[in-house]
Coordinates of C-alpha atoms in Angstrom, one line a residue:
X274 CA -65.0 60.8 74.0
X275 CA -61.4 61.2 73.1
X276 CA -58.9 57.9 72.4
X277 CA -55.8 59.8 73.5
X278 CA -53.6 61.9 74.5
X279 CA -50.0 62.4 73.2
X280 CA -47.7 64.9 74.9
X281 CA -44.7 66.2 73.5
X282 CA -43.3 69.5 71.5
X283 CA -45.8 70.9 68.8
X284 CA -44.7 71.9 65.5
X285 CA -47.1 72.6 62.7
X286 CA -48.5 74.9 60.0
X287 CA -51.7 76.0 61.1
X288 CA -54.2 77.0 58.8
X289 CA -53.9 77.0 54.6
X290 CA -51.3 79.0 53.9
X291 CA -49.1 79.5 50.7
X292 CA -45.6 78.3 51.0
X293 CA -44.6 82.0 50.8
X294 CA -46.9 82.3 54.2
X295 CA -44.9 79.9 56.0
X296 CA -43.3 81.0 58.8
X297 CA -46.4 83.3 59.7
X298 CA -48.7 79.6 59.6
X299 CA -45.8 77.9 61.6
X300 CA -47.4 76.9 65.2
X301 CA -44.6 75.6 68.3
X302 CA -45.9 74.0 71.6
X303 CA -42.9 73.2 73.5
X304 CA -45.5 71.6 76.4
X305 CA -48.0 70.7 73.6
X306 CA -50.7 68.1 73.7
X307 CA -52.7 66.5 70.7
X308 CA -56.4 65.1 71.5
X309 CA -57.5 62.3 69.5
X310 CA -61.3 61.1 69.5
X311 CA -62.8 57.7 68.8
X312 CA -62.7 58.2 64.5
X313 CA -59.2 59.2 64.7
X314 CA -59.8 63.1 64.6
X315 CA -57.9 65.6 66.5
X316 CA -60.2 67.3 69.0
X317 CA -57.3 69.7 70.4
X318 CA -54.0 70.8 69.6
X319 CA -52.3 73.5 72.4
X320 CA -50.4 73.5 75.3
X321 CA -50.8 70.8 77.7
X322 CA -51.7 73.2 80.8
X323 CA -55.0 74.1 78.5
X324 CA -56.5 71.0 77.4
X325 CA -60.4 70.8 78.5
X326 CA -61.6 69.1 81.6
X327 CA -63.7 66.6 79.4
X328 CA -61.1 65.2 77.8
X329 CA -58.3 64.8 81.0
X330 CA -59.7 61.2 81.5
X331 CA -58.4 59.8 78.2
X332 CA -55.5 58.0 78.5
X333 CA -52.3 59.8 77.8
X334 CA -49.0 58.7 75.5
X335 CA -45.9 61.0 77.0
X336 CA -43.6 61.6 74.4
X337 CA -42.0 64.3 76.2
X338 CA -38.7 65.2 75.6
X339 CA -40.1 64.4 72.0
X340 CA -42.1 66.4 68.9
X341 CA -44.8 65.8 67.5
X342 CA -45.0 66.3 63.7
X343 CA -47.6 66.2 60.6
X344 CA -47.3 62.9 59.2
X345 CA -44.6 63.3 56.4
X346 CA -46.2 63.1 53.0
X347 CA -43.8 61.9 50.1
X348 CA -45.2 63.4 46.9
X349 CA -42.7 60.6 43.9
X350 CA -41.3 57.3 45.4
X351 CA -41.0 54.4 43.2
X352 CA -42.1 50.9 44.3
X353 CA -40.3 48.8 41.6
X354 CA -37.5 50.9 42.5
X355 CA -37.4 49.4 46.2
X356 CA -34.4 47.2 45.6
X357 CA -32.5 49.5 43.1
X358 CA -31.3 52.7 45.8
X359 CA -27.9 53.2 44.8
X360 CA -27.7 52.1 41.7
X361 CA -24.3 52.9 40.1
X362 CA -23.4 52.0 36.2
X363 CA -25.9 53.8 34.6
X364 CA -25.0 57.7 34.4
X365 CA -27.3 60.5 34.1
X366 CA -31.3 59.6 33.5
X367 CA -31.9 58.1 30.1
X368 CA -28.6 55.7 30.6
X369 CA -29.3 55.0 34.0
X370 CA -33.2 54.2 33.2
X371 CA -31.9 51.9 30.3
X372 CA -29.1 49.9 32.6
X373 CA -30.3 49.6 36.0
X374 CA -34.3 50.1 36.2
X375 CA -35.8 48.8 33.6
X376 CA -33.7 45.8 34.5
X377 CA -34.6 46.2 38.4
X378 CA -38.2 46.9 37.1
X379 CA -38.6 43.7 35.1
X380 CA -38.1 41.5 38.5
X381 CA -41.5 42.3 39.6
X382 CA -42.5 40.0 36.9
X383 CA -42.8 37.2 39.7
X384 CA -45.1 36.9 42.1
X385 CA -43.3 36.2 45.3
X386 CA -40.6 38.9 44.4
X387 CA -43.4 41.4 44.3
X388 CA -44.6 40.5 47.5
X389 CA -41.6 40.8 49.3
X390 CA -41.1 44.1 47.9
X391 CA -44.0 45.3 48.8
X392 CA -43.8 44.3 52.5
X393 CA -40.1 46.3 52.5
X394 CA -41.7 49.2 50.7
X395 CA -44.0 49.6 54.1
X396 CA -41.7 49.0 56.2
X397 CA -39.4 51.6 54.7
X398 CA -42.4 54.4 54.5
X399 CA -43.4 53.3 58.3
X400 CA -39.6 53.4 59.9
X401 CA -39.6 56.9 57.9
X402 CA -42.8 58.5 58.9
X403 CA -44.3 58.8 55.9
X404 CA -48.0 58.6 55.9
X405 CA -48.9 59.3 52.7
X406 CA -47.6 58.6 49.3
X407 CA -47.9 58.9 45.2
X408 CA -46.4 56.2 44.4
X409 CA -45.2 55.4 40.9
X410 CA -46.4 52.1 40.3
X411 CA -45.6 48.7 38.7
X412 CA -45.8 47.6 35.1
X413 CA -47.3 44.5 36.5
X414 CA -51.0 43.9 37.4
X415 CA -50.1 41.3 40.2
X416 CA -47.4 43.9 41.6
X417 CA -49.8 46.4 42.3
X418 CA -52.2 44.2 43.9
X419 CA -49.5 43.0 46.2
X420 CA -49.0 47.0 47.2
X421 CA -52.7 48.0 47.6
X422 CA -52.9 45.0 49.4
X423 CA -50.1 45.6 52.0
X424 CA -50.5 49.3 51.9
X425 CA -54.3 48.4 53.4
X426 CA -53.3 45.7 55.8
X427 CA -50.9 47.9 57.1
X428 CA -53.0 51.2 57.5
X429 CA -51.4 53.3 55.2
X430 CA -52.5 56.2 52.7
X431 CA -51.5 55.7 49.6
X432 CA -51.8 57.1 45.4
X433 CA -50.6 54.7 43.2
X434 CA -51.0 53.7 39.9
X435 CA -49.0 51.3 37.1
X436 CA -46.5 52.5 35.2
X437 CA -47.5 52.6 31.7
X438 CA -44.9 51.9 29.1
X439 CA -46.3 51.7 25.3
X440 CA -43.0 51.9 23.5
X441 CA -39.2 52.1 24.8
X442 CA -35.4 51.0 24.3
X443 CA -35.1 46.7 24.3
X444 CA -34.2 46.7 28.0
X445 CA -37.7 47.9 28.7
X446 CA -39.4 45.3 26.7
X447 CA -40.7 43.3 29.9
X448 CA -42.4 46.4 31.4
X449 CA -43.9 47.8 27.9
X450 CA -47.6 46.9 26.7
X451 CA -49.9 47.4 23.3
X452 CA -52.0 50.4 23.8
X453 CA -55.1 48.9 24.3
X454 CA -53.3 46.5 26.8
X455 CA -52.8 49.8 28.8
X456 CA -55.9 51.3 29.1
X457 CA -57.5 48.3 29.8
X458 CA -55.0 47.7 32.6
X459 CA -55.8 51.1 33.9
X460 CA -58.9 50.7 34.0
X461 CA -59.3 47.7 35.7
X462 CA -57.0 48.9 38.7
X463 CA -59.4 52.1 38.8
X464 CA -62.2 49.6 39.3
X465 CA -60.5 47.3 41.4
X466 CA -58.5 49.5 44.1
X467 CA -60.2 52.8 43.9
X468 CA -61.5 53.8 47.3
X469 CA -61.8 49.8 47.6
X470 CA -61.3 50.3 51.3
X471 CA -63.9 52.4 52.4
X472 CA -66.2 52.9 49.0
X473 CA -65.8 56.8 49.1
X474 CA -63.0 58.6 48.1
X475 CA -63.4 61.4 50.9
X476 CA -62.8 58.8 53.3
X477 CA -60.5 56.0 51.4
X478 CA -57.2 55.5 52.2
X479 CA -56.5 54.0 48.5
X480 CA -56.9 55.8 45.5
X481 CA -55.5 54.6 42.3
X482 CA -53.3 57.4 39.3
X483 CA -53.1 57.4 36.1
X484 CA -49.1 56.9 35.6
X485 CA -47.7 56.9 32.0
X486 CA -43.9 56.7 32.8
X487 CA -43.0 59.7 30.6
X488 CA -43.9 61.2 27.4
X489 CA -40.8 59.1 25.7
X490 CA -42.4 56.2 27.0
X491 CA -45.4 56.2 25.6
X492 CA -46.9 57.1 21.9
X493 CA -49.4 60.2 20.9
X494 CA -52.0 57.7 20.4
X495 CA -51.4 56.4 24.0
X496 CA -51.6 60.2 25.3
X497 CA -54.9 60.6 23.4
X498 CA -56.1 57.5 24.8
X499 CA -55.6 58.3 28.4
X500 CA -56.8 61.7 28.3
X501 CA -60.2 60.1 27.3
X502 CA -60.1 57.9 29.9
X503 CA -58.8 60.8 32.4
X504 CA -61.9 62.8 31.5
X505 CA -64.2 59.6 32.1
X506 CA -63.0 59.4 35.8
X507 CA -62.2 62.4 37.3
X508 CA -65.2 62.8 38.9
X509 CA -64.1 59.8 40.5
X510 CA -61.6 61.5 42.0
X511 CA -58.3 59.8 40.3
X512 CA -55.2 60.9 40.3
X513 CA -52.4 61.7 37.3
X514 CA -48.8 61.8 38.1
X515 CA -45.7 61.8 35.6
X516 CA -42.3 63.0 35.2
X517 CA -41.6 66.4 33.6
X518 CA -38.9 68.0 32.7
X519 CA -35.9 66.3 35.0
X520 CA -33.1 66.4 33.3
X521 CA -31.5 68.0 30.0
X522 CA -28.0 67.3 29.6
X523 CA -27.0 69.0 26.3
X524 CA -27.7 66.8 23.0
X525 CA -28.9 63.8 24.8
X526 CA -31.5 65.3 28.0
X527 CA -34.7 63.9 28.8
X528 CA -36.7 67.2 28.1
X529 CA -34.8 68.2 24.7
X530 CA -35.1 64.9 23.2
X531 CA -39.2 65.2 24.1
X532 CA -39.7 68.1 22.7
X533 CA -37.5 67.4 19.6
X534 CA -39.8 63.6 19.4
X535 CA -43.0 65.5 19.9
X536 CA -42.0 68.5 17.9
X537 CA -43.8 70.6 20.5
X538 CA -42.7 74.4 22.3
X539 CA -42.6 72.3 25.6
X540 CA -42.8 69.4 27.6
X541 CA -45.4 70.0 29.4
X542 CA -47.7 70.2 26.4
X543 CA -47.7 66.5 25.9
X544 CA -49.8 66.4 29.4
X545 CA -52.0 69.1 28.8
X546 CA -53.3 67.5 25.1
X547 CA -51.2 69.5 22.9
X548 CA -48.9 66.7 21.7
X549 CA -49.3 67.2 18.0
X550 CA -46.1 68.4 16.1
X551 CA -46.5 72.6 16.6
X552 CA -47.8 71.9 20.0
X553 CA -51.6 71.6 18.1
X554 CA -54.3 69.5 20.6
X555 CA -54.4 66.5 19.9
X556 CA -56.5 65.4 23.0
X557 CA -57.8 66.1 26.6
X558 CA -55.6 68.0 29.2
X559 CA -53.9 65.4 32.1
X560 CA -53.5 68.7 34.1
X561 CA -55.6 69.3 37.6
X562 CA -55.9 69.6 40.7
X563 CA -55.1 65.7 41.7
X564 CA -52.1 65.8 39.1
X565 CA -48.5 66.2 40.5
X566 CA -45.3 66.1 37.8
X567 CA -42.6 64.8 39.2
X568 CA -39.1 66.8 38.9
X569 CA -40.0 70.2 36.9
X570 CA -36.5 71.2 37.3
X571 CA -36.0 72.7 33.5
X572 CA -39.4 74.4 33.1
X573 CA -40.5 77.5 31.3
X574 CA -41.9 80.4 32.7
X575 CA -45.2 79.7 30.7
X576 CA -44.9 75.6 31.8
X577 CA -44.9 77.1 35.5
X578 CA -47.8 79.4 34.8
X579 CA -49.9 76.7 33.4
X580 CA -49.4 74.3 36.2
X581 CA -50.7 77.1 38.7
X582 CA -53.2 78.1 36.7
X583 CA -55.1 74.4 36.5
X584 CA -54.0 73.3 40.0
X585 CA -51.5 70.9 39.2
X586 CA -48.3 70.4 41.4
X587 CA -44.8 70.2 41.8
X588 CA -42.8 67.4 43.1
X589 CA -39.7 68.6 44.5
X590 CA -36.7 65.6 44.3
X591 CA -33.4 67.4 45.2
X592 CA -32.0 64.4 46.7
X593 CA -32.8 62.5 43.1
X594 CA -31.7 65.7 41.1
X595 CA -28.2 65.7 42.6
X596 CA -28.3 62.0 42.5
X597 CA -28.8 61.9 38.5
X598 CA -26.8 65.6 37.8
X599 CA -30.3 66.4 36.4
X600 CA -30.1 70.0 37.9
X601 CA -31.6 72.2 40.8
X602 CA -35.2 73.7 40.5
X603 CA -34.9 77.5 40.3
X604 CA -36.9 77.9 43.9
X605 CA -37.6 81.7 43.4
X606 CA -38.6 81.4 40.1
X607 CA -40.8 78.2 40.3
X608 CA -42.4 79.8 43.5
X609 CA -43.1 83.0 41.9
X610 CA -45.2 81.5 39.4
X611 CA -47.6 79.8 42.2
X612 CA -47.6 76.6 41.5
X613 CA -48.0 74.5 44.4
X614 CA -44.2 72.7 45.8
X615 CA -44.2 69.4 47.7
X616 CA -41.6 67.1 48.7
X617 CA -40.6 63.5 47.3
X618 CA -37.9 61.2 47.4
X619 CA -38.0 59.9 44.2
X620 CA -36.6 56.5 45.9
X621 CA -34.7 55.2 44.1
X622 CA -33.5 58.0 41.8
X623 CA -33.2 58.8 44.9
X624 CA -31.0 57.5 47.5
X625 CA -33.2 58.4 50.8
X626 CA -36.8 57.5 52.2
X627 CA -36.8 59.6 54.7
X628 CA -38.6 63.4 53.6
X629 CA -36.5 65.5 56.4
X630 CA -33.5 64.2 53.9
X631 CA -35.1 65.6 51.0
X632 CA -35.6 69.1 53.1
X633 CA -32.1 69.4 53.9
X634 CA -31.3 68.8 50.4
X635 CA -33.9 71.5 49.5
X636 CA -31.9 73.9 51.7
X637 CA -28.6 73.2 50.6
X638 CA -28.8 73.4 46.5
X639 CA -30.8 76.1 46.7
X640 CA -28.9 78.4 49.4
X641 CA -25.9 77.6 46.6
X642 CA -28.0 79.0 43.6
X643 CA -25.8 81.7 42.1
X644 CA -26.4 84.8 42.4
X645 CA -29.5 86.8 43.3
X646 CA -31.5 83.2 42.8
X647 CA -29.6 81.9 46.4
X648 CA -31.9 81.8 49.0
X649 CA -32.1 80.7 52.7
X650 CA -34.9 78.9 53.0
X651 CA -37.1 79.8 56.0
X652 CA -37.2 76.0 58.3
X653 CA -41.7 76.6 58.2
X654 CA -40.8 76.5 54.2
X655 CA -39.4 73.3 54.8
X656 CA -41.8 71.8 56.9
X657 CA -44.8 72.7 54.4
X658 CA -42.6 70.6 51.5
X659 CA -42.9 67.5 54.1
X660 CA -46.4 68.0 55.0
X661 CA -48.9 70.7 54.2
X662 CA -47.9 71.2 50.6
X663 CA -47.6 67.4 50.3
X664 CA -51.7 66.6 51.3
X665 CA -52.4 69.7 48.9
X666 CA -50.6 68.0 46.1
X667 CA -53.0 65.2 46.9
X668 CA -55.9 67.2 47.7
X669 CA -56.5 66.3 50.8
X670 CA -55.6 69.2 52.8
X671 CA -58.9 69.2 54.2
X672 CA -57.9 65.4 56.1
X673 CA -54.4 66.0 56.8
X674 CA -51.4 68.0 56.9
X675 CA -51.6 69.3 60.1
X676 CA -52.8 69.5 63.8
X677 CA -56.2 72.0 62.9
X678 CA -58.7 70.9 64.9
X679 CA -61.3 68.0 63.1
X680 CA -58.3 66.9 60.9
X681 CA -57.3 62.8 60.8
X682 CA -54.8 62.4 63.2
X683 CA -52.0 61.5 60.9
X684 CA -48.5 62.2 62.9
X685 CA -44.9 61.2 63.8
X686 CA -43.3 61.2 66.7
X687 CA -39.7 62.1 67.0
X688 CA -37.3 61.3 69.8
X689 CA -34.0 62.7 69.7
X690 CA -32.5 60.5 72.4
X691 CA -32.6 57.7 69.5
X692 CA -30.1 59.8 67.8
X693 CA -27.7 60.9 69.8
X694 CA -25.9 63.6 67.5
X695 CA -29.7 65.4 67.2
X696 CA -29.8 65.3 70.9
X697 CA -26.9 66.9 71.2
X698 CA -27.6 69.6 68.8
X699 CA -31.4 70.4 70.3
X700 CA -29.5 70.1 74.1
X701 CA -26.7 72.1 73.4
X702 CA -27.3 74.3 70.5
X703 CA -27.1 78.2 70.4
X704 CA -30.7 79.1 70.5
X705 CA -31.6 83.2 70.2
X706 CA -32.8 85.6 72.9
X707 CA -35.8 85.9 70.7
X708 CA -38.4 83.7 71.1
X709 CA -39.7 83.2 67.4
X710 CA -36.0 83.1 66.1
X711 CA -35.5 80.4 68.9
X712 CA -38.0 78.2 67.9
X713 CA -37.5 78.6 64.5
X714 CA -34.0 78.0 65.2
X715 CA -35.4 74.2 66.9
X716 CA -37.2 73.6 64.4
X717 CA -34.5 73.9 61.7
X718 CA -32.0 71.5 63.9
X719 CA -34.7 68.8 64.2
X720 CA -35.6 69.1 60.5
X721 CA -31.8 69.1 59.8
X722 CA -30.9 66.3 62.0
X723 CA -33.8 63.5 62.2
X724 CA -32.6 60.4 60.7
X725 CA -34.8 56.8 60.4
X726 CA -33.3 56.2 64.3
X727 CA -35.0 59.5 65.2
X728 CA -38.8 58.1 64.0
X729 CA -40.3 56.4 67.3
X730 CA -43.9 56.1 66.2
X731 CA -46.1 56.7 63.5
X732 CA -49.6 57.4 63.1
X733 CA -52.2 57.7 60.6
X734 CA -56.0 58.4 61.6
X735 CA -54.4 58.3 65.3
X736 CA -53.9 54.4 65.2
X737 CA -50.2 53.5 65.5
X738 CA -48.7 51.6 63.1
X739 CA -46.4 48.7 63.5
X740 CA -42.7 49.3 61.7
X741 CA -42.8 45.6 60.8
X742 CA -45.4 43.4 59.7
X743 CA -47.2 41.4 62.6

């Protein structure tokens, strides 16, 4: 028998489509009505006036004037970051890593700090609606521990794994270990926190990545050493996530300085085993369908094609890229090579938690693209960054992502009345005589205008989750 019933507006992408299939996937419901059963499954998703008789006993949550959205899914967010948002002093990446996060970083080195950075880092992805995450992790064994630990407690989904550090400038030294020290470490949060909720990844809510920082921040004997442990658990279903190619300010960027380190055609070759000077294989590939690389604003066609071609995908960190003056992903050219796009924050890089944020931005840098590359992007495109693309970055598209029927009941609920200028703007706004353009023309505002104030509940597996700790 059904749990519930929550009323309000419907917006979601029905189906699997391709970003580039958007708007013809996008679903509205303005009287719209999710059915959740016993396990946290939706059992319906349509208009209100057509939900079955057998379920019109359930007990019913009216959100109305509200929407109801796919749980926002947040593809690069930092944890020891939590405390550094807005951290000025540093300049562009490589100076800004070196003054203010490896510094911020290092103050996870104490227990109690950890925790209570761990209980704000929920309570920030719960006030935003995000319900699930890949999460760049701690140096710090005890660190991540405290995150799994909260993450669970408070009914999260979550990807996470430590960040791995083998070599680096002096203000790093807290956060770097030997390279034996690292695959150990990995290892034993594999074993410890993979799928520890549940014992099956296809029903976990915590899985565990394999995180080296960058390719600057660790060794070629590192790489080689966690491709062979990558190949030794994949069939456990782990995760990789990295950064790639963010930023390349001339003479002292992040990617030209890799490839000039390396000695290798690109950056992405360090990942996929060809880190050897001449890009020449050195070891496995880090590349698949569970990997997502952070960033991949300066990439090469052939970097792009690769990525597609093994299933790996794309975080998309506007917000971050205009934060550091690391650039704007070419969003024609990167989708053209199809590569899956998903949406982070890149908290804090970047200065937002909240995905919608990161949409906007997505909008905005890349309507002001010069020339022929300027595009509008279509408000469905948007919401498949937040949501649908996100659970495919994590390959889980087949849990959640949207409202298709037998799908975990992961979902926000939005109020505009909690923000008054949104209100406003869905109240008042011009809408179009036609119907699609008018709800398309909804959907944009709300995208546009949600803020934290806007997020009135949040869901994951249709249980509600409390925005503090109890």
């Amino acid at each position: 028998m059904p749990r519930q019933v929550h009323l309000g507006h419907v917006f979601h992408l029905t189906g699997t489509p391709l970003v580039t299939d958007a708007a013809s996937a996008l679903v509205s419901i303005p009287d719209g009505a999710l059915v959740i059963d016993d396990d946290g499954r939706i059992v319906f998703c349509g208009a209100r006036g057509d939900i079955p008789a057998d379920y019109r006993s359930a007990a019913v949550s009216d959100h109305r004037p509200g929407f109801l959205l796919p749980g926002f899914v947040d593809t690069h967010v930092h944890f020891p970051q939590t405390y550094a948002g807005d951290s000025y002093g540093g300049g562009q990446l490589l100076e800004w890593l070196t003054m203010c996060m490896y510094p911020s970083e290092s103050r996870y080195a104490g227990a109690v700090f950890a925790q209570r950075a761990a209980v704000e880092y929920c309570n920030r992805r719960v006030a935003a609606g995000t319900t699930a995450a890949m999460v760049f992790g701690s140096a710090f064994p005890h660190a991540q521990d405290a995150l799994f630990s909260e993450t669970q407690r408070r009914g999260l989904r979550i990807v996470s794994g430590r960040g791995i550090q083998t070599t680096g400038p002096d203000a790093a030294a807290p956060l770097i270990t030997s390279e034996d020290d690292a695959i150990r470490l990995v290892r034993e949060e594999i074993d410890k926190w993979h799928a520890a909720d549940t014992g099956d990844v296809k029903t976990a809510l915590l899985h565990v990545a394999v995180v080296p920082r960058f390719s600057l921040a660790v060794t070629t004997q590192t790489l080689k050493a966690l491709g062979e442990l990558y190949d030794s658990v994949r069939d456990r279903g782990v995760y990789f996530h990295s950064h790639l190619n963010e930023n390349n300010r001339p003479g002292t960027g992040e990617v030209d300085e890799t490839k000039e380190a390396y000695r290798v055609n690109s950056y992405l070759d360090t990942y996929d085993g060809k880190f050897l000077p001449g890009s020449t294989v050195g070891g496995s590939s880090l590349l698949g369908r569970r990997s997502i690389m952070a960033h991949s604003v300066h990439c090469q066609d052939a970097e792009l094609s690769r990525m597609a071609e093994t299933g790996t995908s794309v975080s998309h960190c506007p917000v971050s890229q205009q934060f550091l003056g690391s650039g704007t992903m070419p969003w024609l050219r990167t989708v053209a090579s199809g590569v899956n796009i998903a949406a982070g924050t890149d908290f804090g890089g970047g200065d937002e938690w909240l995905i919608p944020q990161v949409l906007g931005a997505a909008f905005k840098v890349h309507i002001s693209e010069p020339g022929a590359a300027g595009v509008s992007m279509h408000p469905a495109e948007l919401l498949f960054l937040g949501t649908l693309g996100g659970a495919r970055a994590l390959d889980m598209e087949d849990r959640f992502g949207n409202f298709d029927v037998g799908k975990e009941a992961d979902f926000v609920v939005v109020d505009p009345r909690r923000t008054p200028a949104l209100e406003a703007s869905l109240t008042y706004g011009v809408r179009s005589a036609d119907p699609v353009m008018a709800h398309d023309q909804t959907l944009f505002g709300l995208l546009m205008g949600i803020r934290e104030t806007s997020i009135a509940e949040t869901y994951v597996r249709g249980r509600r989750l409390a925005a503090t700790p109890e």
